[in-house]
mmCIF file of C-alpha atoms in Angstrom:
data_model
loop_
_atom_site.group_PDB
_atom_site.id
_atom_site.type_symbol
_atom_site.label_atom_id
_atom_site.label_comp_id
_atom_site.label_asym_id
_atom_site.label_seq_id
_atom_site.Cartn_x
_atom_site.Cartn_y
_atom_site.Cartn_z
ATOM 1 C CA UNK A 392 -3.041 35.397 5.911
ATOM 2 C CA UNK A 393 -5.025 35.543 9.361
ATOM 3 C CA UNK A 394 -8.191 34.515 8.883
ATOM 4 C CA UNK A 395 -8.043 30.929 6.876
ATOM 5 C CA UNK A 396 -11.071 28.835 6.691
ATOM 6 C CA UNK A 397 -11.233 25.532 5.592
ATOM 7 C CA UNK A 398 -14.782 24.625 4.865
ATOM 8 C CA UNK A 399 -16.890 20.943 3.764
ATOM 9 C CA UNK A 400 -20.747 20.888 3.317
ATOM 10 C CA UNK A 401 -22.821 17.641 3.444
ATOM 11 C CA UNK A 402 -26.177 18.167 1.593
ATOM 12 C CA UNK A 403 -29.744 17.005 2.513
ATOM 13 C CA UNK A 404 -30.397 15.022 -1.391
ATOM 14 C CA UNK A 405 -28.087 13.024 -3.295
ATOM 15 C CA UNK A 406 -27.441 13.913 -6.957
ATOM 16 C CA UNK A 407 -30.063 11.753 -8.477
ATOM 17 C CA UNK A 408 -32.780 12.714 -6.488
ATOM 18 C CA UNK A 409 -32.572 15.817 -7.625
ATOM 19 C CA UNK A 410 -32.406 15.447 -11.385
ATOM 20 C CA UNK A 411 -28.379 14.976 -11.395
ATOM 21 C CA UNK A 412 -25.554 17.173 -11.015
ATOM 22 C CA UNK A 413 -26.844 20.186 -13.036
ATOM 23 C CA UNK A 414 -29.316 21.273 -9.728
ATOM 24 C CA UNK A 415 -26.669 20.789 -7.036
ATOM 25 C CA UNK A 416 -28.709 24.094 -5.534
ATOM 26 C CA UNK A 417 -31.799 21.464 -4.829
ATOM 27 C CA UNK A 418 -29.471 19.446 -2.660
ATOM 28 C CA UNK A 419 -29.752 21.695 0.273
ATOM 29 C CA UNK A 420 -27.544 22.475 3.144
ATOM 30 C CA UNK A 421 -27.594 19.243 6.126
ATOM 31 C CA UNK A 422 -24.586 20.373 7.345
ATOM 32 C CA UNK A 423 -21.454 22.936 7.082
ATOM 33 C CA UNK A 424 -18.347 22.756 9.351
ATOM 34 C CA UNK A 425 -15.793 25.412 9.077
ATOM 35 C CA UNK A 426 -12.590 25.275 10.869
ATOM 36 C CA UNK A 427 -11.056 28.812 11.343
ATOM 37 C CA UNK A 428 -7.119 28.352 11.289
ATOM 38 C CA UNK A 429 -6.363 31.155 13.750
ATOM 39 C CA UNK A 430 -8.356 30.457 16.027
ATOM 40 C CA UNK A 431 -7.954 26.446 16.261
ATOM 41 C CA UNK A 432 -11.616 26.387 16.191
ATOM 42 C CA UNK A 433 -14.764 24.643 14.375
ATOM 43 C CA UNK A 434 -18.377 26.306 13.592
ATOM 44 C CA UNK A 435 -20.768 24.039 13.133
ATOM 45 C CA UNK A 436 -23.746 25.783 10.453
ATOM 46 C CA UNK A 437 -27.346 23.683 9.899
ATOM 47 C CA UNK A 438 -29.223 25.039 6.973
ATOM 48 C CA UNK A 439 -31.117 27.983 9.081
ATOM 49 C CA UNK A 440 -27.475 29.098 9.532
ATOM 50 C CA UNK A 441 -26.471 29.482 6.136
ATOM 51 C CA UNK A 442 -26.283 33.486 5.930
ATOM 52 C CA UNK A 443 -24.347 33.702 8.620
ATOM 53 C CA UNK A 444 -21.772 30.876 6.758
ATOM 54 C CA UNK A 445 -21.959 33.077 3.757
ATOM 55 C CA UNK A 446 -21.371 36.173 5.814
ATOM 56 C CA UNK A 447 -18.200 34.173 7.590
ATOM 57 C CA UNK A 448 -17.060 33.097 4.055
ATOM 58 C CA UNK A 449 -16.787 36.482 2.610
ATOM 59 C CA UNK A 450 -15.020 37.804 5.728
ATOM 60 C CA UNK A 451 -12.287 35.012 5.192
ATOM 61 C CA UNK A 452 -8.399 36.266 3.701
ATOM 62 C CA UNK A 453 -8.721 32.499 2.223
ATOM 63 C CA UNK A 454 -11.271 29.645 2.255
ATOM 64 C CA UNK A 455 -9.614 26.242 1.294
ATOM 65 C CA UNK A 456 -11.551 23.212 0.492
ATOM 66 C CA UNK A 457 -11.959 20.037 -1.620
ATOM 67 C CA UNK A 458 -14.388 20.432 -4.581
ATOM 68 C CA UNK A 459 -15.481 24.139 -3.215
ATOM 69 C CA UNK A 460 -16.445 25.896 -6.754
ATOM 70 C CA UNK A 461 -18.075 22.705 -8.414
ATOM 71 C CA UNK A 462 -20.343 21.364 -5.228
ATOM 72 C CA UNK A 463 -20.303 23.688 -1.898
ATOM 73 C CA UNK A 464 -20.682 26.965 -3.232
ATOM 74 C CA UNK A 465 -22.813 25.753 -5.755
ATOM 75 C CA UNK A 466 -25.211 24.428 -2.834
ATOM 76 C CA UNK A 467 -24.378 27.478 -1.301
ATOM 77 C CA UNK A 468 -26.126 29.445 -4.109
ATOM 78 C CA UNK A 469 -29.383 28.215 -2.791
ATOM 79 C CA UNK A 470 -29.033 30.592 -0.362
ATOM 80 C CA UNK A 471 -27.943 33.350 -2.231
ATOM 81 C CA UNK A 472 -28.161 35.682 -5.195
ATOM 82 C CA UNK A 473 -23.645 35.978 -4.965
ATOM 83 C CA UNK A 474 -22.437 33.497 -7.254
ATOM 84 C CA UNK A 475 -19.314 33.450 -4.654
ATOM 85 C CA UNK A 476 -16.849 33.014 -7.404
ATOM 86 C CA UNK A 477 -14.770 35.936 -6.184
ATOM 87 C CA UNK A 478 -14.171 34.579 -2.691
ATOM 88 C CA UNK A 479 -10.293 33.622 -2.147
ATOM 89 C CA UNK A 480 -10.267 30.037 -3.039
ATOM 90 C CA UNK A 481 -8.020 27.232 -3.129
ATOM 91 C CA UNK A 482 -10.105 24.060 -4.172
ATOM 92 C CA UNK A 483 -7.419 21.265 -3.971
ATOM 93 C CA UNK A 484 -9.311 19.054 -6.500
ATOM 94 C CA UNK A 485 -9.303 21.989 -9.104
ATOM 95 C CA UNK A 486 -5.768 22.157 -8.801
ATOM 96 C CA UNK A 487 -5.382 18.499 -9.068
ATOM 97 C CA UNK A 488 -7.788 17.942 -12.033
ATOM 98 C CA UNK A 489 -5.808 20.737 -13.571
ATOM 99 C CA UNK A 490 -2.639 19.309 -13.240
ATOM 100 C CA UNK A 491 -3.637 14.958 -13.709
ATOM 101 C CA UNK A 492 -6.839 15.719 -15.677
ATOM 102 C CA UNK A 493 -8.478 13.423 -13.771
ATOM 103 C CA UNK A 494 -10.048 13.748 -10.454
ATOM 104 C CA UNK A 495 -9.315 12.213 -7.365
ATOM 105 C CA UNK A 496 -11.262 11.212 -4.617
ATOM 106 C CA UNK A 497 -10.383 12.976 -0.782
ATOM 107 C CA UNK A 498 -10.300 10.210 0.721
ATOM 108 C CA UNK A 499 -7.737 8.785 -1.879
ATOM 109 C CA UNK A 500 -5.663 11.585 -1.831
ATOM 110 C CA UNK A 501 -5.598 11.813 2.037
ATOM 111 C CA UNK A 502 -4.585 7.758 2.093
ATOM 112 C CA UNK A 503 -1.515 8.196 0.012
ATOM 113 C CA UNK A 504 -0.189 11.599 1.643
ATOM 114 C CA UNK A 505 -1.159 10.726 5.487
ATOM 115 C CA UNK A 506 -1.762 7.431 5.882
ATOM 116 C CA UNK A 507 -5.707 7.871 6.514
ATOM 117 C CA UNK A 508 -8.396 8.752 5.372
ATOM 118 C CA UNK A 509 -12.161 9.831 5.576
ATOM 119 C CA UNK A 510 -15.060 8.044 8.322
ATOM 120 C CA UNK A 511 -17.661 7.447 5.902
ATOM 121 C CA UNK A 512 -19.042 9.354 2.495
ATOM 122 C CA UNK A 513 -21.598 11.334 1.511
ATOM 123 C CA UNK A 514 -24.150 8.823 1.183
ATOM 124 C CA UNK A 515 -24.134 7.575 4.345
ATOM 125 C CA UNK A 516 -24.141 11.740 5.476
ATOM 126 C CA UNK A 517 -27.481 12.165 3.716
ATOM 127 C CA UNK A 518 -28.591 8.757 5.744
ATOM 128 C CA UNK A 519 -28.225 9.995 8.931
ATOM 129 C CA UNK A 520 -29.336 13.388 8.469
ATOM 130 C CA UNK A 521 -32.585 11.593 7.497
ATOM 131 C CA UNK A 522 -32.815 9.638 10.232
ATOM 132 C CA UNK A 523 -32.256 12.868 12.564
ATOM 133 C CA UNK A 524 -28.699 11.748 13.682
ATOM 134 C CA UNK A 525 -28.007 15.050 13.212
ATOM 135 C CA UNK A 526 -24.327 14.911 15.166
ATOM 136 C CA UNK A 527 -23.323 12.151 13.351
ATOM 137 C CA UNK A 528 -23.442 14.299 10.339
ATOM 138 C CA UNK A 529 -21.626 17.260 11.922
ATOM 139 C CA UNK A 530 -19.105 14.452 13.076
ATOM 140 C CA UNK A 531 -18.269 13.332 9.334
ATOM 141 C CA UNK A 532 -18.152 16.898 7.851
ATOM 142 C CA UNK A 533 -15.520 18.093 10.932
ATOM 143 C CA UNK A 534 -13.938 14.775 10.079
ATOM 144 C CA UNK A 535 -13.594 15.722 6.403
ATOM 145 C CA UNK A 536 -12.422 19.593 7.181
ATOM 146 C CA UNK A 537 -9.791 18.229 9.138
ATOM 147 C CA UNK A 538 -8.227 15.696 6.468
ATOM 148 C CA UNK A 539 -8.714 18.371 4.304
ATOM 149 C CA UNK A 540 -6.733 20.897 6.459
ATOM 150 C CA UNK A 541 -3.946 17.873 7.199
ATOM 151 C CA UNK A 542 -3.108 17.959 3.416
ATOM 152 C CA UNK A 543 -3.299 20.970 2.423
ATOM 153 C CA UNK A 544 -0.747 21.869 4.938
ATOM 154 C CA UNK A 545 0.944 19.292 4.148
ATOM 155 C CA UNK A 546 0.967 20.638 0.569
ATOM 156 C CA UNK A 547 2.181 23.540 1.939
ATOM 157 C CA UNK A 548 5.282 22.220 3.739
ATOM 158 C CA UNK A 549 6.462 20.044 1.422
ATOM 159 C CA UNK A 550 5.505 21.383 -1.768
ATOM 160 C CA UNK A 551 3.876 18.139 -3.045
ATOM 161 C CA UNK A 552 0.972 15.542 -1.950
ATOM 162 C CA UNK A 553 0.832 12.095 -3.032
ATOM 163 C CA UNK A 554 -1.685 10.060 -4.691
ATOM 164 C CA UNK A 555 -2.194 6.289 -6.860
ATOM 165 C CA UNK A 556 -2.177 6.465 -10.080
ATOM 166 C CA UNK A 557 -4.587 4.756 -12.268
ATOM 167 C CA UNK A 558 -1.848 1.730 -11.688
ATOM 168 C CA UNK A 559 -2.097 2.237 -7.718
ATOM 169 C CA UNK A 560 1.469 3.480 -7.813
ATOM 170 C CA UNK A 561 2.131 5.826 -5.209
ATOM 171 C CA UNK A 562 3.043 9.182 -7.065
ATOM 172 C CA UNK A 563 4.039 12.881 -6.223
ATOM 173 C CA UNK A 564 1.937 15.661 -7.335
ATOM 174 C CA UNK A 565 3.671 19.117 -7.140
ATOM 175 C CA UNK A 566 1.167 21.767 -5.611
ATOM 176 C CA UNK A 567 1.768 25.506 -4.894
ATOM 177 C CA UNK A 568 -0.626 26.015 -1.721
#
Protein backbone atom coordinates (compact mmCIF):
# COMPACT_ATOMS: atom_id res chain seq x y z
CA UNK A 1 0.00 0.00 0.00
CA UNK A 2 1.51 3.49 -1.19
CA UNK A 3 -0.61 5.97 -0.38
CA UNK A 4 -1.58 5.53 3.59
CA UNK A 5 -3.23 8.30 5.37
CA UNK A 6 -3.71 8.55 8.81
CA UNK A 7 -6.27 11.17 9.53
CA UNK A 8 -7.86 13.06 13.15
CA UNK A 9 -10.51 15.89 12.95
CA UNK A 10 -11.17 18.34 15.85
CA UNK A 11 -14.72 19.85 15.50
CA UNK A 12 -15.95 23.47 16.05
CA UNK A 13 -19.13 22.24 18.88
CA UNK A 14 -18.96 19.78 21.50
CA UNK A 15 -21.58 17.01 21.62
CA UNK A 16 -24.03 18.72 23.83
CA UNK A 17 -24.23 21.79 22.15
CA UNK A 18 -25.46 20.29 19.47
CA UNK A 19 -28.27 18.12 20.78
CA UNK A 20 -25.80 15.02 21.62
CA UNK A 21 -24.13 12.49 19.68
CA UNK A 22 -26.94 11.70 17.16
CA UNK A 23 -25.97 15.29 15.05
CA UNK A 24 -22.19 14.80 15.09
CA UNK A 25 -22.71 16.53 11.33
CA UNK A 26 -23.62 19.98 13.40
CA UNK A 27 -20.22 19.80 15.02
CA UNK A 28 -18.41 21.16 12.09
CA UNK A 29 -14.94 20.85 10.83
CA UNK A 30 -12.15 23.29 13.19
CA UNK A 31 -9.56 21.33 12.08
CA UNK A 32 -8.26 18.11 9.97
CA UNK A 33 -4.59 16.95 9.87
CA UNK A 34 -3.67 14.17 7.62
CA UNK A 35 -0.32 12.66 7.61
CA UNK A 36 0.45 10.91 4.22
CA UNK A 37 2.83 7.85 5.05
CA UNK A 38 4.81 8.00 1.81
CA UNK A 39 5.51 11.03 1.72
CA UNK A 40 6.53 11.74 5.56
CA UNK A 41 4.29 14.63 5.29
CA UNK A 42 1.23 16.50 7.13
CA UNK A 43 -1.79 18.57 5.38
CA UNK A 44 -3.25 20.72 7.45
CA UNK A 45 -7.40 21.19 6.16
CA UNK A 46 -9.68 24.21 7.99
CA UNK A 47 -13.31 23.76 7.24
CA UNK A 48 -13.21 25.79 3.69
CA UNK A 49 -10.84 22.90 2.85
CA UNK A 50 -12.97 20.10 3.43
CA UNK A 51 -13.61 18.94 -0.36
CA UNK A 52 -10.36 18.86 -1.06
CA UNK A 53 -9.87 16.40 2.37
CA UNK A 54 -12.67 14.36 0.99
CA UNK A 55 -11.15 14.36 -2.46
CA UNK A 56 -7.56 13.28 -0.67
CA UNK A 57 -9.51 10.63 1.36
CA UNK A 58 -10.98 8.84 -1.52
CA UNK A 59 -7.66 8.89 -3.40
CA UNK A 60 -6.04 7.04 -0.32
CA UNK A 61 -5.07 2.83 -0.79
CA UNK A 62 -5.88 3.10 3.18
CA UNK A 63 -6.96 5.78 5.68
CA UNK A 64 -6.23 4.69 9.36
CA UNK A 65 -7.57 6.46 12.29
CA UNK A 66 -9.02 6.31 15.84
CA UNK A 67 -12.86 6.49 15.98
CA UNK A 68 -12.98 7.30 11.96
CA UNK A 69 -16.60 5.68 11.06
CA UNK A 70 -18.42 6.76 14.40
CA UNK A 71 -17.07 10.66 14.68
CA UNK A 72 -14.76 11.97 11.61
CA UNK A 73 -16.52 10.79 8.75
CA UNK A 74 -19.60 11.34 10.35
CA UNK A 75 -18.54 15.19 10.67
CA UNK A 76 -17.28 14.70 7.42
CA UNK A 77 -20.83 14.07 6.07
CA UNK A 78 -21.56 17.68 6.61
CA UNK A 79 -19.78 18.24 3.75
CA UNK A 80 -21.01 15.70 1.66
CA UNK A 81 -23.82 13.68 0.14
CA UNK A 82 -20.98 10.15 0.22
CA UNK A 83 -21.70 8.46 3.30
CA UNK A 84 -17.77 7.45 2.99
CA UNK A 85 -18.40 4.04 4.33
CA UNK A 86 -16.62 2.41 1.41
CA UNK A 87 -13.32 4.20 1.89
CA UNK A 88 -10.43 1.64 3.05
CA UNK A 89 -10.59 1.92 6.73
CA UNK A 90 -8.90 0.71 9.66
CA UNK A 91 -10.51 2.50 12.78
CA UNK A 92 -8.33 1.10 15.68
CA UNK A 93 -11.13 1.68 18.27
CA UNK A 94 -13.61 -0.45 16.09
CA UNK A 95 -11.28 -3.13 16.19
CA UNK A 96 -10.73 -2.77 19.82
CA UNK A 97 -14.42 -2.39 20.87
CA UNK A 98 -14.86 -5.46 18.75
CA UNK A 99 -12.49 -7.48 20.34
CA UNK A 100 -12.82 -5.97 24.56
CA UNK A 101 -16.40 -4.70 24.02
CA UNK A 102 -15.54 -1.81 25.59
CA UNK A 103 -13.91 1.23 24.30
CA UNK A 104 -10.82 2.73 25.07
CA UNK A 105 -9.67 6.05 25.16
CA UNK A 106 -6.38 7.11 22.59
CA UNK A 107 -4.74 8.51 24.88
CA UNK A 108 -5.05 5.33 27.15
CA UNK A 109 -4.18 3.08 24.63
CA UNK A 110 -1.13 5.15 23.45
CA UNK A 111 0.12 5.29 27.44
CA UNK A 112 0.25 1.58 27.83
CA UNK A 113 1.83 0.67 24.27
CA UNK A 114 4.41 3.80 24.05
CA UNK A 115 4.84 5.25 27.07
CA UNK A 116 2.91 8.64 26.12
CA UNK A 117 0.28 9.94 25.30
CA UNK A 118 -1.97 12.81 23.85
CA UNK A 119 -1.28 17.06 24.61
CA UNK A 120 -4.66 17.91 25.55
CA UNK A 121 -8.45 16.66 24.43
CA UNK A 122 -11.04 17.70 22.53
CA UNK A 123 -12.46 20.11 24.79
CA UNK A 124 -9.77 22.15 25.20
CA UNK A 125 -9.50 21.86 20.91
CA UNK A 126 -12.94 23.43 20.62
CA UNK A 127 -11.51 26.22 23.29
CA UNK A 128 -8.96 27.44 21.33
CA UNK A 129 -10.49 27.31 18.08
CA UNK A 130 -12.93 29.75 19.74
CA UNK A 131 -10.63 31.91 20.92
CA UNK A 132 -8.93 32.05 17.27
CA UNK A 133 -5.76 30.10 18.41
CA UNK A 134 -6.20 28.54 15.41
CA UNK A 135 -2.44 26.74 15.40
CA UNK A 136 -2.86 25.55 18.61
CA UNK A 137 -5.62 23.46 17.29
CA UNK A 138 -3.72 22.24 14.21
CA UNK A 139 -0.89 21.52 16.86
CA UNK A 140 -3.18 19.00 18.96
CA UNK A 141 -4.80 17.27 15.91
CA UNK A 142 -0.97 16.64 14.23
CA UNK A 143 -0.21 15.65 17.79
CA UNK A 144 -3.04 13.09 17.83
CA UNK A 145 -2.29 11.73 14.02
CA UNK A 146 1.02 11.04 15.09
CA UNK A 147 0.22 8.86 18.35
CA UNK A 148 -2.16 7.43 16.27
CA UNK A 149 0.35 6.50 13.48
CA UNK A 150 3.04 5.38 16.47
CA UNK A 151 0.55 2.57 17.42
CA UNK A 152 -0.79 1.48 14.75
CA UNK A 153 2.59 0.66 13.49
CA UNK A 154 3.35 -0.55 16.33
CA UNK A 155 0.35 -2.88 15.94
CA UNK A 156 1.73 -3.73 12.91
CA UNK A 157 5.20 -4.89 14.03
CA UNK A 158 4.40 -6.64 16.82
CA UNK A 159 1.11 -7.97 16.24
CA UNK A 160 -0.39 -6.67 19.53
CA UNK A 161 -0.88 -3.16 21.48
CA UNK A 162 -1.32 -2.88 25.06
CA UNK A 163 -3.83 -1.35 27.20
CA UNK A 164 -5.29 -1.32 31.33
CA UNK A 165 -7.84 -3.18 31.97
CA UNK A 166 -10.76 -2.11 33.93
CA UNK A 167 -8.22 -3.29 36.96
CA UNK A 168 -5.31 -0.97 35.46
CA UNK A 169 -3.44 -4.14 34.62
CA UNK A 170 -1.34 -3.73 31.77
CA UNK A 171 -2.74 -6.25 29.09
CA UNK A 172 -2.03 -7.40 25.41
CA UNK A 173 -4.57 -6.98 22.81
CA UNK A 174 -3.88 -9.03 19.59
CA UNK A 175 -4.56 -6.77 16.42
CA UNK A 176 -4.19 -7.68 12.69
CA UNK A 177 -3.19 -4.11 11.18
Amino acid sequence: MDDVIVLDLETQYIASEVGGWGNIRDMRLAVGVAYHAAEDAYTTYLESDAQRLIATLREADLIVGYNLLRFDYEVLRRYTDDPLLDLPTVDMLQDIHRTLGWRLKLDDVAAATLGEGKSADGLQAVRWFRQGQIQKVVDYCRRDVEVTWQVYRFGQQNGHIRYRDRNWRIRRLPVRW
